[in-house]
CSV table of C-alpha atoms and ligand atoms in Angstrom, one decimal:
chain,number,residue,atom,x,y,z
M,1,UNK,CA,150.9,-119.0,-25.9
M,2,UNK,CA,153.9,-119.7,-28.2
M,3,UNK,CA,157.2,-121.2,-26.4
M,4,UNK,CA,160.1,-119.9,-27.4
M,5,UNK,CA,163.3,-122.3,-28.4
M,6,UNK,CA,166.8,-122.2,-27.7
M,7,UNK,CA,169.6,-122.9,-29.4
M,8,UNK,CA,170.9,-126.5,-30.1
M,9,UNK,CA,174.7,-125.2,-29.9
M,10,UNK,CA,175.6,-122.3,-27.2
M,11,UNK,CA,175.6,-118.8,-29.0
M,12,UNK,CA,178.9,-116.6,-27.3
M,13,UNK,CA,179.1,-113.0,-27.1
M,14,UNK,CA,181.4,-113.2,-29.4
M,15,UNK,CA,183.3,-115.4,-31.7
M,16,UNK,CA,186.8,-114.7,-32.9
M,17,UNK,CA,187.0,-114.5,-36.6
M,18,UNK,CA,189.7,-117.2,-38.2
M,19,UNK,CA,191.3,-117.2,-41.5
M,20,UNK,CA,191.8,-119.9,-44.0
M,21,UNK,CA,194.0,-122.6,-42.6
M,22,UNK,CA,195.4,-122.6,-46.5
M,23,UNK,CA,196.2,-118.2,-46.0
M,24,UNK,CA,197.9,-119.4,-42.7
M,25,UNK,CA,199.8,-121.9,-43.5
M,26,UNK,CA,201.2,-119.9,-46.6
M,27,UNK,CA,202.0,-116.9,-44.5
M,28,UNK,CA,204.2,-119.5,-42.1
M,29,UNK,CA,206.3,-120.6,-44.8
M,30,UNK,CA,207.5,-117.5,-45.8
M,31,UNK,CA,208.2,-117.5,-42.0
M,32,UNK,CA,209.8,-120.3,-41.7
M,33,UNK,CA,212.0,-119.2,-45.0
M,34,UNK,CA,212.9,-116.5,-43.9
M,35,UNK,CA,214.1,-117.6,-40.4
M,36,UNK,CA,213.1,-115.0,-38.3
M,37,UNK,CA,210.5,-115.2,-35.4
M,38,UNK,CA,210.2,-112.5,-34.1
M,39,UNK,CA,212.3,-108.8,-33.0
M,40,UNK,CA,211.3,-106.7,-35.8
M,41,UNK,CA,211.1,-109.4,-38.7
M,42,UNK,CA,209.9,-108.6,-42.1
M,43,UNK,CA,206.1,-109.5,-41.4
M,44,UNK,CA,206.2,-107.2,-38.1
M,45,UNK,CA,207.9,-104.2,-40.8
M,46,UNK,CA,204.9,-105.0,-43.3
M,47,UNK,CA,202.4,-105.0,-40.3
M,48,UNK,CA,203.3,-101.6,-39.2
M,49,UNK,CA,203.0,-100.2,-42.7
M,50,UNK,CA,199.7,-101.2,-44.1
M,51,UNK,CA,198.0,-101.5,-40.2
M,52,UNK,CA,199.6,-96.8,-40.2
M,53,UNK,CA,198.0,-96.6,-43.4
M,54,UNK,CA,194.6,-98.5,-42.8
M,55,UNK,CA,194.4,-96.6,-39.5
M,56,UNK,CA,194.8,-93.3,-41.0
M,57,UNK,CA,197.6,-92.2,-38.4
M,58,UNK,CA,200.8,-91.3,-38.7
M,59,UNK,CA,202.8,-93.1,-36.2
M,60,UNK,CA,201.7,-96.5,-35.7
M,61,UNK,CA,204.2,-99.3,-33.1
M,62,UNK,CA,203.0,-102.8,-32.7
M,63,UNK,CA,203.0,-104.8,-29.6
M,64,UNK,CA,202.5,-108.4,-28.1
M,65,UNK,CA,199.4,-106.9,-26.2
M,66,UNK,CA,196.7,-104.1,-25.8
M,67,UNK,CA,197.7,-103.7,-22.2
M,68,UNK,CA,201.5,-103.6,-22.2
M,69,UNK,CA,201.1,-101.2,-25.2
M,70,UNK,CA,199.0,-99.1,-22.8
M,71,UNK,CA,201.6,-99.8,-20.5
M,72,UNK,CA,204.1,-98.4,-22.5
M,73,UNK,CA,202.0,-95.6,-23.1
M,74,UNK,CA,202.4,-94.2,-20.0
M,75,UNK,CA,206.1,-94.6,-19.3
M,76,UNK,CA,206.5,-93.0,-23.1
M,77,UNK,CA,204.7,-90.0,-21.5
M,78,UNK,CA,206.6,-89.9,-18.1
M,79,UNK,CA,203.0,-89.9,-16.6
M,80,UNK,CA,203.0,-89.8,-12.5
M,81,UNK,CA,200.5,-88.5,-10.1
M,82,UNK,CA,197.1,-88.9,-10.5
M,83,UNK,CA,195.7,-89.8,-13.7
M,84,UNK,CA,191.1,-88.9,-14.2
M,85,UNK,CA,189.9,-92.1,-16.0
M,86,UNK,CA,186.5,-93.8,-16.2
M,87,UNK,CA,185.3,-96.7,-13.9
M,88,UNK,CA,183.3,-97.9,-16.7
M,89,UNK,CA,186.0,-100.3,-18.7
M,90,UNK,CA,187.9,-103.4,-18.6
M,91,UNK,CA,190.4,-104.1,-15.4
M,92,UNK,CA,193.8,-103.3,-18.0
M,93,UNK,CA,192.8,-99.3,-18.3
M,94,UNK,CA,192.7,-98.9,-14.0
M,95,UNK,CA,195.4,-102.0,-14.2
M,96,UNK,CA,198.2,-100.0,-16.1
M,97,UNK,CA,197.9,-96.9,-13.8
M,98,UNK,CA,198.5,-99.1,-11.1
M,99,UNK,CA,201.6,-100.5,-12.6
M,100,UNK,CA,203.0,-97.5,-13.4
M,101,UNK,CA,202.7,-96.2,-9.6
M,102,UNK,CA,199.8,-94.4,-10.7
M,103,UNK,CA,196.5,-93.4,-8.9
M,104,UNK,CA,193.7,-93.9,-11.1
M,105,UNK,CA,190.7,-91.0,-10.1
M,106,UNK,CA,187.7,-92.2,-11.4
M,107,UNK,CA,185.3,-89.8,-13.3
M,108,UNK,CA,181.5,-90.6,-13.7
M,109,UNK,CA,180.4,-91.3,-17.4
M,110,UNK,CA,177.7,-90.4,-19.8
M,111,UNK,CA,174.4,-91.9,-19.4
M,112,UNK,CA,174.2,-92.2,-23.1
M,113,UNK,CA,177.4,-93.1,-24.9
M,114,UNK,CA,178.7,-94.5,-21.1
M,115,UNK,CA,181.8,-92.9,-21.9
M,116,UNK,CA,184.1,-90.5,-19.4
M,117,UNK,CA,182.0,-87.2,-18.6
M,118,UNK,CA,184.0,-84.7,-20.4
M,119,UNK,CA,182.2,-82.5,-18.4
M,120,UNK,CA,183.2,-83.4,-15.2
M,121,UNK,CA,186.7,-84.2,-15.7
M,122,UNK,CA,188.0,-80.5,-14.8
M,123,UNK,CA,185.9,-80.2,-11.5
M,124,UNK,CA,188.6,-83.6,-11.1
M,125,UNK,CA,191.9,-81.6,-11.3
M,126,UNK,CA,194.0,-81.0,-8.6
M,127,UNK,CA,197.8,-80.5,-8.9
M,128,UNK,CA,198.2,-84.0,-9.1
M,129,UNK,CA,196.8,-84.7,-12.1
M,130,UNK,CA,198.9,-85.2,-14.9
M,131,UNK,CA,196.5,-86.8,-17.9
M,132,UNK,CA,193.5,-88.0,-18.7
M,133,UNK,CA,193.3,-91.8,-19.7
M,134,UNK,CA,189.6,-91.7,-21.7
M,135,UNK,CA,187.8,-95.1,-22.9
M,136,UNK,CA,186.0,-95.1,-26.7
M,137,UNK,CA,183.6,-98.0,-24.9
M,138,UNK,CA,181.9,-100.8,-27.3
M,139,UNK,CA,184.2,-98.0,-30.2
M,140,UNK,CA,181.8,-95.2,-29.6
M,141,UNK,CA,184.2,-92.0,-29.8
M,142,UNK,CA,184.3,-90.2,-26.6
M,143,UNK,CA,183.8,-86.1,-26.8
M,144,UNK,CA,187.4,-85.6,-28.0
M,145,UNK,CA,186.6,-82.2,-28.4
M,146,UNK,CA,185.8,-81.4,-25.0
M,147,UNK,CA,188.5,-83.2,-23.3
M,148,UNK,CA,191.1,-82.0,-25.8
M,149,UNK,CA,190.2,-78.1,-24.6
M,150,UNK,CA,190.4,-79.7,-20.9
M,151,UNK,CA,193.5,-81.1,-20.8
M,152,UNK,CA,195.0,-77.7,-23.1
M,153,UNK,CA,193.8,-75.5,-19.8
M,154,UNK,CA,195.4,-77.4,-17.2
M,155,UNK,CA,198.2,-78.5,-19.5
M,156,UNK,CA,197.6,-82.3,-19.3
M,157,UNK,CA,198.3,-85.2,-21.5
M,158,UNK,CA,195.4,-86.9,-23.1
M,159,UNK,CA,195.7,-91.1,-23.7
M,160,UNK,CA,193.2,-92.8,-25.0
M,161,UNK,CA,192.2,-96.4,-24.7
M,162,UNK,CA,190.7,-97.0,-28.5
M,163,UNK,CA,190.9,-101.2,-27.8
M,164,UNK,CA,187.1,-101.3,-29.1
M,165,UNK,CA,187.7,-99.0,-32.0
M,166,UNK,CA,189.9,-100.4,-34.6
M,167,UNK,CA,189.0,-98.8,-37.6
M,168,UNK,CA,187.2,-96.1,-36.2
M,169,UNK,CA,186.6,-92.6,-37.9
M,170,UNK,CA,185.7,-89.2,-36.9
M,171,UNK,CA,184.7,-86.7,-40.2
M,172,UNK,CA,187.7,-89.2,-42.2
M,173,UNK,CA,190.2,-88.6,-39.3
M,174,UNK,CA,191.4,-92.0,-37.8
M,175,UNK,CA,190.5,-92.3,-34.0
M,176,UNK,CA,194.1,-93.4,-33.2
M,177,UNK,CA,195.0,-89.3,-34.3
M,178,UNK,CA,193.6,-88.3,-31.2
M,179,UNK,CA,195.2,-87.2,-27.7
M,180,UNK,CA,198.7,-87.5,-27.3
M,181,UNK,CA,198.8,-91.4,-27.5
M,182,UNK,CA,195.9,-94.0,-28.3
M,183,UNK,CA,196.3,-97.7,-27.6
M,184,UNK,CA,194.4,-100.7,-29.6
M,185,UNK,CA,193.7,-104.0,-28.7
M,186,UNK,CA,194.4,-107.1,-31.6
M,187,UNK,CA,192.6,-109.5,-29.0
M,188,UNK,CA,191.2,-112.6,-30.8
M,189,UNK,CA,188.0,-111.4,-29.4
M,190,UNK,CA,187.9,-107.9,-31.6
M,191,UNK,CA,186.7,-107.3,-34.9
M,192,UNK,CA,190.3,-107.2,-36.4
M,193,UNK,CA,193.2,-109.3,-34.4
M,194,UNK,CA,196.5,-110.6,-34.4
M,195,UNK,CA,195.3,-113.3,-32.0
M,196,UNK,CA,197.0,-111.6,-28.8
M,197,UNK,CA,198.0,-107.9,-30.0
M,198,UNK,CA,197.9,-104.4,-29.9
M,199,UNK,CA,199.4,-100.9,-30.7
M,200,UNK,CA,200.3,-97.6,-30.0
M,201,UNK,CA,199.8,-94.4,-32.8
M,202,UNK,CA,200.4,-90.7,-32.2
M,203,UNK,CA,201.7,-87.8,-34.4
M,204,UNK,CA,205.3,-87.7,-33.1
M,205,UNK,CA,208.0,-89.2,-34.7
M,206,UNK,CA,210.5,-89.2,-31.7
M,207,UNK,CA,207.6,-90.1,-29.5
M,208,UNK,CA,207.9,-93.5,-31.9
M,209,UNK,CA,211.9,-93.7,-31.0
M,210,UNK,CA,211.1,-94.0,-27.6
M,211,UNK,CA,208.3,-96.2,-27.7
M,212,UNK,CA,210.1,-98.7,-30.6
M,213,UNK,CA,212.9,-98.3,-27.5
M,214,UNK,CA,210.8,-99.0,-24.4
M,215,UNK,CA,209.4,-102.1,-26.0
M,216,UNK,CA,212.9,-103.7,-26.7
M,217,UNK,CA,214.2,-103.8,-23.2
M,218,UNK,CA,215.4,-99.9,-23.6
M,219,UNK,CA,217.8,-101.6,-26.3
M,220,UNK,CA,219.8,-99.1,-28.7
M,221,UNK,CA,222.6,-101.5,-29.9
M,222,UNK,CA,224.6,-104.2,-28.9
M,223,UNK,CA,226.6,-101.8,-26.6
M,224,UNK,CA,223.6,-99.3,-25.2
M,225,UNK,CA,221.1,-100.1,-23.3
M,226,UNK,CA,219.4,-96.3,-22.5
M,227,UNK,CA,216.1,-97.1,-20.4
M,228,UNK,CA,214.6,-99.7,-18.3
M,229,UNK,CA,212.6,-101.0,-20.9
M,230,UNK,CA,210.3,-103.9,-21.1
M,231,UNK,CA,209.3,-106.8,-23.7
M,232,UNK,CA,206.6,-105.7,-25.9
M,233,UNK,CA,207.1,-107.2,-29.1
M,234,UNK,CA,205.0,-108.3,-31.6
M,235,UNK,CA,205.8,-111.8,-32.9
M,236,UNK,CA,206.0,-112.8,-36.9
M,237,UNK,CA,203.4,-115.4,-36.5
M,238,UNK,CA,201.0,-112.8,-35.0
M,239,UNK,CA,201.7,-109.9,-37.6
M,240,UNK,CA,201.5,-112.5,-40.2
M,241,UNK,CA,198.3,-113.2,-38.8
M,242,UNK,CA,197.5,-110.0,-39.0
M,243,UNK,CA,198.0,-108.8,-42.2
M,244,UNK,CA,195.5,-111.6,-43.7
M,245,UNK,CA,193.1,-110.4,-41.1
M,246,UNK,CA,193.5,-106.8,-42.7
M,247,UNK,CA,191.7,-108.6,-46.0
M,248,UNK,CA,188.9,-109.3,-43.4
M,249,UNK,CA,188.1,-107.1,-41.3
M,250,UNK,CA,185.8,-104.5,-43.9
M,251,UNK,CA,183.9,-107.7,-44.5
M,252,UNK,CA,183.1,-108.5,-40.5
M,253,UNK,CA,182.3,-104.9,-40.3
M,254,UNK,CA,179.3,-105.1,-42.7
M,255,UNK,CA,178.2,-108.3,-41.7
M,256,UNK,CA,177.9,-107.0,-37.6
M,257,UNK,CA,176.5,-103.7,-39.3
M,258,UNK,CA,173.4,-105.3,-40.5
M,259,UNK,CA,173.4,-107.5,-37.3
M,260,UNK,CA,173.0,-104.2,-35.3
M,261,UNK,CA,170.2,-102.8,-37.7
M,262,UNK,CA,168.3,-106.1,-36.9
M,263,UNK,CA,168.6,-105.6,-33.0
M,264,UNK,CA,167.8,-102.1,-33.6
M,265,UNK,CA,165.0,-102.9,-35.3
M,266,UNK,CA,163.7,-105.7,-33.2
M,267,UNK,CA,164.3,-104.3,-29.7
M,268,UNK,CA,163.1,-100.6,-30.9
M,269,UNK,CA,159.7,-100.9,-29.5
M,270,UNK,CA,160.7,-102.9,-26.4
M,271,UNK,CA,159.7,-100.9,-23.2
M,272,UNK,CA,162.7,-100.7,-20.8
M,273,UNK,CA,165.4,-102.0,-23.3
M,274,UNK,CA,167.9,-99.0,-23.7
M,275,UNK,CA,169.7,-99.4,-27.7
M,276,UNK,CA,172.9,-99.4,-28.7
M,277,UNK,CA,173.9,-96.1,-28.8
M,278,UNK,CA,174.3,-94.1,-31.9
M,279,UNK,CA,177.1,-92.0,-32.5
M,280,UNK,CA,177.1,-88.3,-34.1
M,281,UNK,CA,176.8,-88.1,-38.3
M,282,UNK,CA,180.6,-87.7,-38.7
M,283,UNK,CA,181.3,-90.8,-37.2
M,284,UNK,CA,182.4,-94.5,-39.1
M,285,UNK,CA,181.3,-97.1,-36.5
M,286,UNK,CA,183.3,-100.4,-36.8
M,287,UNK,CA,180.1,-102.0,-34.7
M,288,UNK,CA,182.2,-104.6,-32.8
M,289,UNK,CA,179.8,-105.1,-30.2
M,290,UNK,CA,176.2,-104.6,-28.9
M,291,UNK,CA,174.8,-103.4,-25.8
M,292,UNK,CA,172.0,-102.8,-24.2
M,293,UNK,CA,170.4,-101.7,-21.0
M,294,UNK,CA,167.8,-103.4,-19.3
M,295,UNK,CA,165.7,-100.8,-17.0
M,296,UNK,CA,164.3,-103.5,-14.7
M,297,UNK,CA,161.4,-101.3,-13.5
M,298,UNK,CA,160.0,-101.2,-17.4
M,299,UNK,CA,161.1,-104.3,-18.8
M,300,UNK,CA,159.8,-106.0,-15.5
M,301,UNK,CA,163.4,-107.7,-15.1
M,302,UNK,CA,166.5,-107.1,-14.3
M,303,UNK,CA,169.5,-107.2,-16.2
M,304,UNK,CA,170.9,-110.3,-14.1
M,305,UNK,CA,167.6,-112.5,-14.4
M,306,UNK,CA,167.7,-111.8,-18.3
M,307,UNK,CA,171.7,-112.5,-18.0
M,308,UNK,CA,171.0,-115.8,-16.3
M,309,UNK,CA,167.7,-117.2,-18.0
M,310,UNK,CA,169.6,-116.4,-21.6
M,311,UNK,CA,171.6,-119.1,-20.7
M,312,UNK,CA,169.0,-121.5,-20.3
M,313,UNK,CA,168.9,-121.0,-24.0
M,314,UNK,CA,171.6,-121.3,-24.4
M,315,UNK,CA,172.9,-117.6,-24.8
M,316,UNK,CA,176.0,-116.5,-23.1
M,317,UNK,CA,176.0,-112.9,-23.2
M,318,UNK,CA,178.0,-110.6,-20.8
M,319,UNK,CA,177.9,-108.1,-18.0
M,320,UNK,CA,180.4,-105.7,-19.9
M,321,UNK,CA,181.5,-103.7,-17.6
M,322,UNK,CA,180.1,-105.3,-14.4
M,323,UNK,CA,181.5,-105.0,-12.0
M,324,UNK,CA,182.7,-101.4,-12.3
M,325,UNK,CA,186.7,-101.3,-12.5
M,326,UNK,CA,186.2,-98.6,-8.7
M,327,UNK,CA,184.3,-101.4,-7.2
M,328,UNK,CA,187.0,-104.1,-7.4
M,329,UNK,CA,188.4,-105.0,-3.8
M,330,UNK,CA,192.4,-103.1,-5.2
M,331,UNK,CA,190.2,-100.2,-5.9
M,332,UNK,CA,186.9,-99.5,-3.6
M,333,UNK,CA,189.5,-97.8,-0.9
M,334,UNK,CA,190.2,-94.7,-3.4
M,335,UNK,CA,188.4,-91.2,-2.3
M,336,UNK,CA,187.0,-91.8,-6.3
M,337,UNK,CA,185.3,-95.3,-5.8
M,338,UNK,CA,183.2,-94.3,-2.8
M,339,UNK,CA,180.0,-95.6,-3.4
M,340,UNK,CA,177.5,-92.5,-4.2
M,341,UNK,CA,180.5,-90.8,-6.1
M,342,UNK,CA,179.5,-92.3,-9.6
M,343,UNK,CA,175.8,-93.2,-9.9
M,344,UNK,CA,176.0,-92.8,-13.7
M,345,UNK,CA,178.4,-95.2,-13.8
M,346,UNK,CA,177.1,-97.5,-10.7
M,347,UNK,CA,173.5,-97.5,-12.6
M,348,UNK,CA,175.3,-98.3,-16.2
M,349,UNK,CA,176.6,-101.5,-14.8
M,350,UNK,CA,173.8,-102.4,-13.2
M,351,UNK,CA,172.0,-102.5,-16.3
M,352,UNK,CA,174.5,-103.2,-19.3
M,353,UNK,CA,174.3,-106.2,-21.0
M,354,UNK,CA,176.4,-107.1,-24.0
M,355,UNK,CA,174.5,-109.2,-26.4
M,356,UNK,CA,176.2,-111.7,-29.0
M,357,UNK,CA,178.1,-110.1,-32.0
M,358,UNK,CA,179.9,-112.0,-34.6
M,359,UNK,CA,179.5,-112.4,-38.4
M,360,UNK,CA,179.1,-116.1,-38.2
M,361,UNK,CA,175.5,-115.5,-36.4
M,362,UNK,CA,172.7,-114.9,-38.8
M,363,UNK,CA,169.9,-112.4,-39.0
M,364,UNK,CA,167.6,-115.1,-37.7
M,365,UNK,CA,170.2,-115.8,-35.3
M,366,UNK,CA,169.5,-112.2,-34.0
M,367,UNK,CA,166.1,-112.3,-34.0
M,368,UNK,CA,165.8,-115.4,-31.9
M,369,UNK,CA,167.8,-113.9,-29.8
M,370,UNK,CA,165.4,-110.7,-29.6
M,371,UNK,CA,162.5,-113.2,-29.6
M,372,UNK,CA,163.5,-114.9,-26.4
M,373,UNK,CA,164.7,-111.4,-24.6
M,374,UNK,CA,161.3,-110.5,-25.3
M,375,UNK,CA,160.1,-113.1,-23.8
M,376,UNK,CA,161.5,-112.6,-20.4
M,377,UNK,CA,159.5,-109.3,-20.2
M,378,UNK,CA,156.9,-109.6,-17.2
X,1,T4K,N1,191.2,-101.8,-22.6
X,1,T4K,C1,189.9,-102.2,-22.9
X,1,T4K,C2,188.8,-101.2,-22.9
X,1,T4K,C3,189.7,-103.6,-23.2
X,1,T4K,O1,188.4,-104.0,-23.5
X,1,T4K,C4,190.7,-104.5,-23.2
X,1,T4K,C5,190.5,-105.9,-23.5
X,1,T4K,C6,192.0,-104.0,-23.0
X,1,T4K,C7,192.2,-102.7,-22.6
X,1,T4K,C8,193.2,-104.9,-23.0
X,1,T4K,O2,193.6,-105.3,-24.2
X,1,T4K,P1,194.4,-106.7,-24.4
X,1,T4K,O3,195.6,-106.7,-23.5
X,1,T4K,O4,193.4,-107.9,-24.1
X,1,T4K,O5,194.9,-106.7,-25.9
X,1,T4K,C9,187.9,-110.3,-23.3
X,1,T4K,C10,189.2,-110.1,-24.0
X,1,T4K,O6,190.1,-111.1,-23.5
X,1,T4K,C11,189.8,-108.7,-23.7
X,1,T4K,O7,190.9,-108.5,-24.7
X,1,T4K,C12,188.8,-107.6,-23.9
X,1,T4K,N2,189.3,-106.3,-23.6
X,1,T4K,C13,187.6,-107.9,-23.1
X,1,T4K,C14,186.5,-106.9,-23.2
X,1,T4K,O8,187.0,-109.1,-23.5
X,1,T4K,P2,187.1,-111.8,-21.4
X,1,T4K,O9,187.7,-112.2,-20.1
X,1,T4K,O10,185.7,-111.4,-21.4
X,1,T4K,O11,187.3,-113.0,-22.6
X,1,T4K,P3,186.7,-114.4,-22.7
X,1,T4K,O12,187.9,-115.4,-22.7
X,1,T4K,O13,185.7,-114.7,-21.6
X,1,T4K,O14,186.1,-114.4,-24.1
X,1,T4K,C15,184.8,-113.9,-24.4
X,1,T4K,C16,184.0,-114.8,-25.4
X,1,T4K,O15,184.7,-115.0,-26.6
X,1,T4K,C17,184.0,-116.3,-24.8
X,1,T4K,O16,182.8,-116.4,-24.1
X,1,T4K,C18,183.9,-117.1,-26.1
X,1,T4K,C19,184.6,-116.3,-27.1
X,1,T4K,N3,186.0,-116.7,-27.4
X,1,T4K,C20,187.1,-116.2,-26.8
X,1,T4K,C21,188.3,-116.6,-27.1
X,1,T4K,C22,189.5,-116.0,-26.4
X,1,T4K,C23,186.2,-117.7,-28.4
X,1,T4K,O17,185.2,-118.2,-29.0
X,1,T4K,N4,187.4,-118.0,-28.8
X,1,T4K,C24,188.5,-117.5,-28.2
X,1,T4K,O18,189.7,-117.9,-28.6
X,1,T4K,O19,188.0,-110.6,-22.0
C-alpha cells in the first residue's frame, strides 16, 4: 500500500494574487504627486475606463466593496417588497436585502450549475415581489434567458450578483450587460482585485447619475445634497491597484484554466466525486474557483470527513456555500427557509466542497491534491 504525503506548507483555497512591489510602489508616487487620495481622483477616472472597456459593458461605477455596491444596487432601483433570490451564496446577497428592508424569498437551485432555478422563480411571485436578485456561483452564468422572460411577464427588475464572474462572457457579450444591474466583487480573494473592491454596470446612463450620487453621500455640489446617500468610494490606492492587476488577470486565467483541466482529468473516473460544472459552448469561463461534490454514499465519505482529513495534510479547502444563507439563525424563521422547501439546495451544501485554486499552485500541486482525495475513498 502506498502512503500518501502531505504538504510541508498549508495549501489555501485560495491565494490572492500580488503585484510587483516595484509596479506598486511606482503607481503610489504618482499618488502621492498628485495629492489626491481618494473622491474621484485621476486613478479612480482611469479605473473606470479601462475596467467599462475590459468588461465589455457600457456603464461601469466603482466602489470601496462588492457588498455596498450591491447595496447600492438596490436603492438605485427603489427595490422594496419581496425580492426571489437563491439560498445557495455568500451571507452579502441575503445580507443587502436585509439592509434595504427587504425580505429575501429563497428559490431552490439547479442540481447542476447550483445556480437559482429559473424555472421555479415564477411559481415564487406574489404581488410582493419586485425583482429577482440571481447568483452566477463559482462565475458559471445563470439561465439569463429564462429569468430575463420571467421578470418581463411580471414586470420585475432583474440584479445580478456576478462577484465570481469578472471577466465573464456569454457569445462575446460581457456578463455585467445583463439584468437591469450586476454587481462584482474586487476582493483580494478573486481572480482580479483591487484588494477590497467592487462595481456596479448596467446600460443606463442616468441609472450611472444616480448611482455615482448614492455612493457620495447623495452629494450634488457644495450646496445640494439630493438623497440619503452613503460612502461607497473607491480609494486611489485601490484603483491604482487595480489597474496593474488589469495586466494580470488574463495570465491567472490561463494558469487556473489548465489547473481545472488537471482536476478534471484526475477526478474524472472518481466514483461519487461530482466535477466542476461545465458551462454551455458560448460561454468564456474566468475559472476562479473549483468545486466539487462528494456523494458520500459512492465515494464512501462524506463531504465533512474529506473536509476535515484534507487538513491533516495540510489542505484547507472550503464548505462554499455551507451553511446555506436560509439556514442561518436571521433567516431559518422565513416561510422560504423551511426545511424541506429547498432540497436542491439543502443537498448542494451538504456536499460542496471548494478545492484550492490559485496560479501559484502547480500541476503536481493539483495532482497531489487528487492523489490524497482519492485516498480517502472507502
Ligand atoms: N456575493 C458573493 C456571491 C460573494 O461571494 C461575495 C464575496 C460578495 C457578494 C461580497 O463581495 P465583497 O463585499 O467581499 O467584495 C471570502 C471573501 O472575503 C469574500 O469576498 C468572498 N465573497 C467569499 C466567497 O470568500 P472568506 O470569509 O471565505 O475569506 P477568508 O478570509 O477565509 O479567505 C479565504 C482564503 O483566502 C484563506 O483561507 C486564505 C486566503 N487569503 C485570504 C485573504 C483575505 C489569503 O491568502 N490572503 C488574504 O489576504 O470570504
Amino acid at each position: 500500500m502506498t502512503t500518501v504525503k502531505g504538504f510541508d506548507k498549508p495549501i489555501y483555497v485560495t491565494r490572492p494574487v500580488f503585484p510587483t512591489l516595484d509596479e506598486v510602489t511606482a503607481k503610489l508616487r504618482e499618488i502621492w504627486d498628485s495629492q489626491w487620495l481618494t473622491n474621484n481622483g485621476p486613478q479612480h477616472q482611469a479605473l473606470e475606463q479601462e475596467l467599462t472597456r475590459f468588461l465589455k459593458v457600457p456603464y461601469l461605477s466603482l466602489f470601496n466593496n462588492g457588498t455596498i455596491a450591491l447595496m447600492v444596487a438596490c436603492q438605485s432601483l427603489r427595490l422594496s417588497g419581496d425580492v426571489i433570490t437563491t439560498p445557495f451564496t455568500f451571507a452579502a446577497t441575503p445580507h443587502v436585502l436585509s439592509w434595504n428592508n427587504i425580505r429575501p424569498i429563497f428559490c431552490d437551485i439547479d442540481p447542476v450549475t447550483m445556480n437559482i432555478d429559473a424555472g421555479r422563480i415564477e411559481s415564487m411571485i406574489t404581488p410582493q415581489t419586485t425583482a429577482i436578485l440571481a447568483v452566477h456561483v463559482f462565475g458559471i452564468p445563470c439561465d439569463v434567458a429564462t429569468i430575463q422572460s420571467v421578470a418581463d411577464k411580471y414586470g420585475l427588475r432583474v440584479v445580478y450578483d456576478a462577484a465570481h464572474a469578472f471577466g465573464v462572457e456569454i457569445a462575446g457579450r460581457g456578463i455585467g450587460t445583463f439584468g437591469d444591474i450586476s454587481m462584482m466583487s474586487f476582493h483580494a480573494t478573486k481572480l482580479y482585485h483591487t484588494l477590497e473592491g467592487g462595481a456596479l454596470m448596467h446600460g443606463d446612463k442616468n441609472l450611472k447619475a444616480r448611482i455615482d450620487l448614492l455612493k457620495n453621500f447623495g452629494i450634488k455640489n457644495e450646496e445640494e445634497v439630493v438623497m440619503p446617500g452613503i460612502n461607497g468610494k473607491m480609494n486611489e490606492v485601490q484603483a491604482a491597484v487595480g489597474r496593474i492587476m488589469l495586466g494580470y488577470v488574463e495570465a491567472e486565467r490561463e494558469k487556473r484554466r489548465q489547473l481545472g483541466a488537471v482536476y478534471d482529468e484526475e477526478l474524472a473516473d472518481v466514483p461519487g466525486i461530482t466535477l466542476m460544472p461545465k458551462a454551455a459552448a458560448d460561454v468564456k469561463l474566468n475559472h476562479q474557483y473549483y468545486v466539487i461534490r462528494v456523494d458520500e454514499a459512492a465515494f464512501g465519505r462524506s463531504r465533512d470527513y474529506v473536509y476535515d482529513e484534507f487538513k491533516k495534510y495540510n489542505v484547507f479547502a472550503r464548505k462554499y456555500f455551507h451553511p446555506l444563507c436560509s439556514e442561518f439563525t436571521c433567516y431559518r424563521q422565513l416561510p422560504s427557509a423551511r426545511a424541506g422547501e429547498l432540497p436542491v439546495a439543502e443537498k448542494t451544501g451538504r456536499e460542496v466542497l471548494s478545492m484550492p485554486m490559485y496560479g501559484g499552485l502547480s500541476a503536481d500541486d493539483v495532482r497531489k491534491i487528487c492523489g490524497i482525495l482519492k485516498s480517502f475513498r472507502r
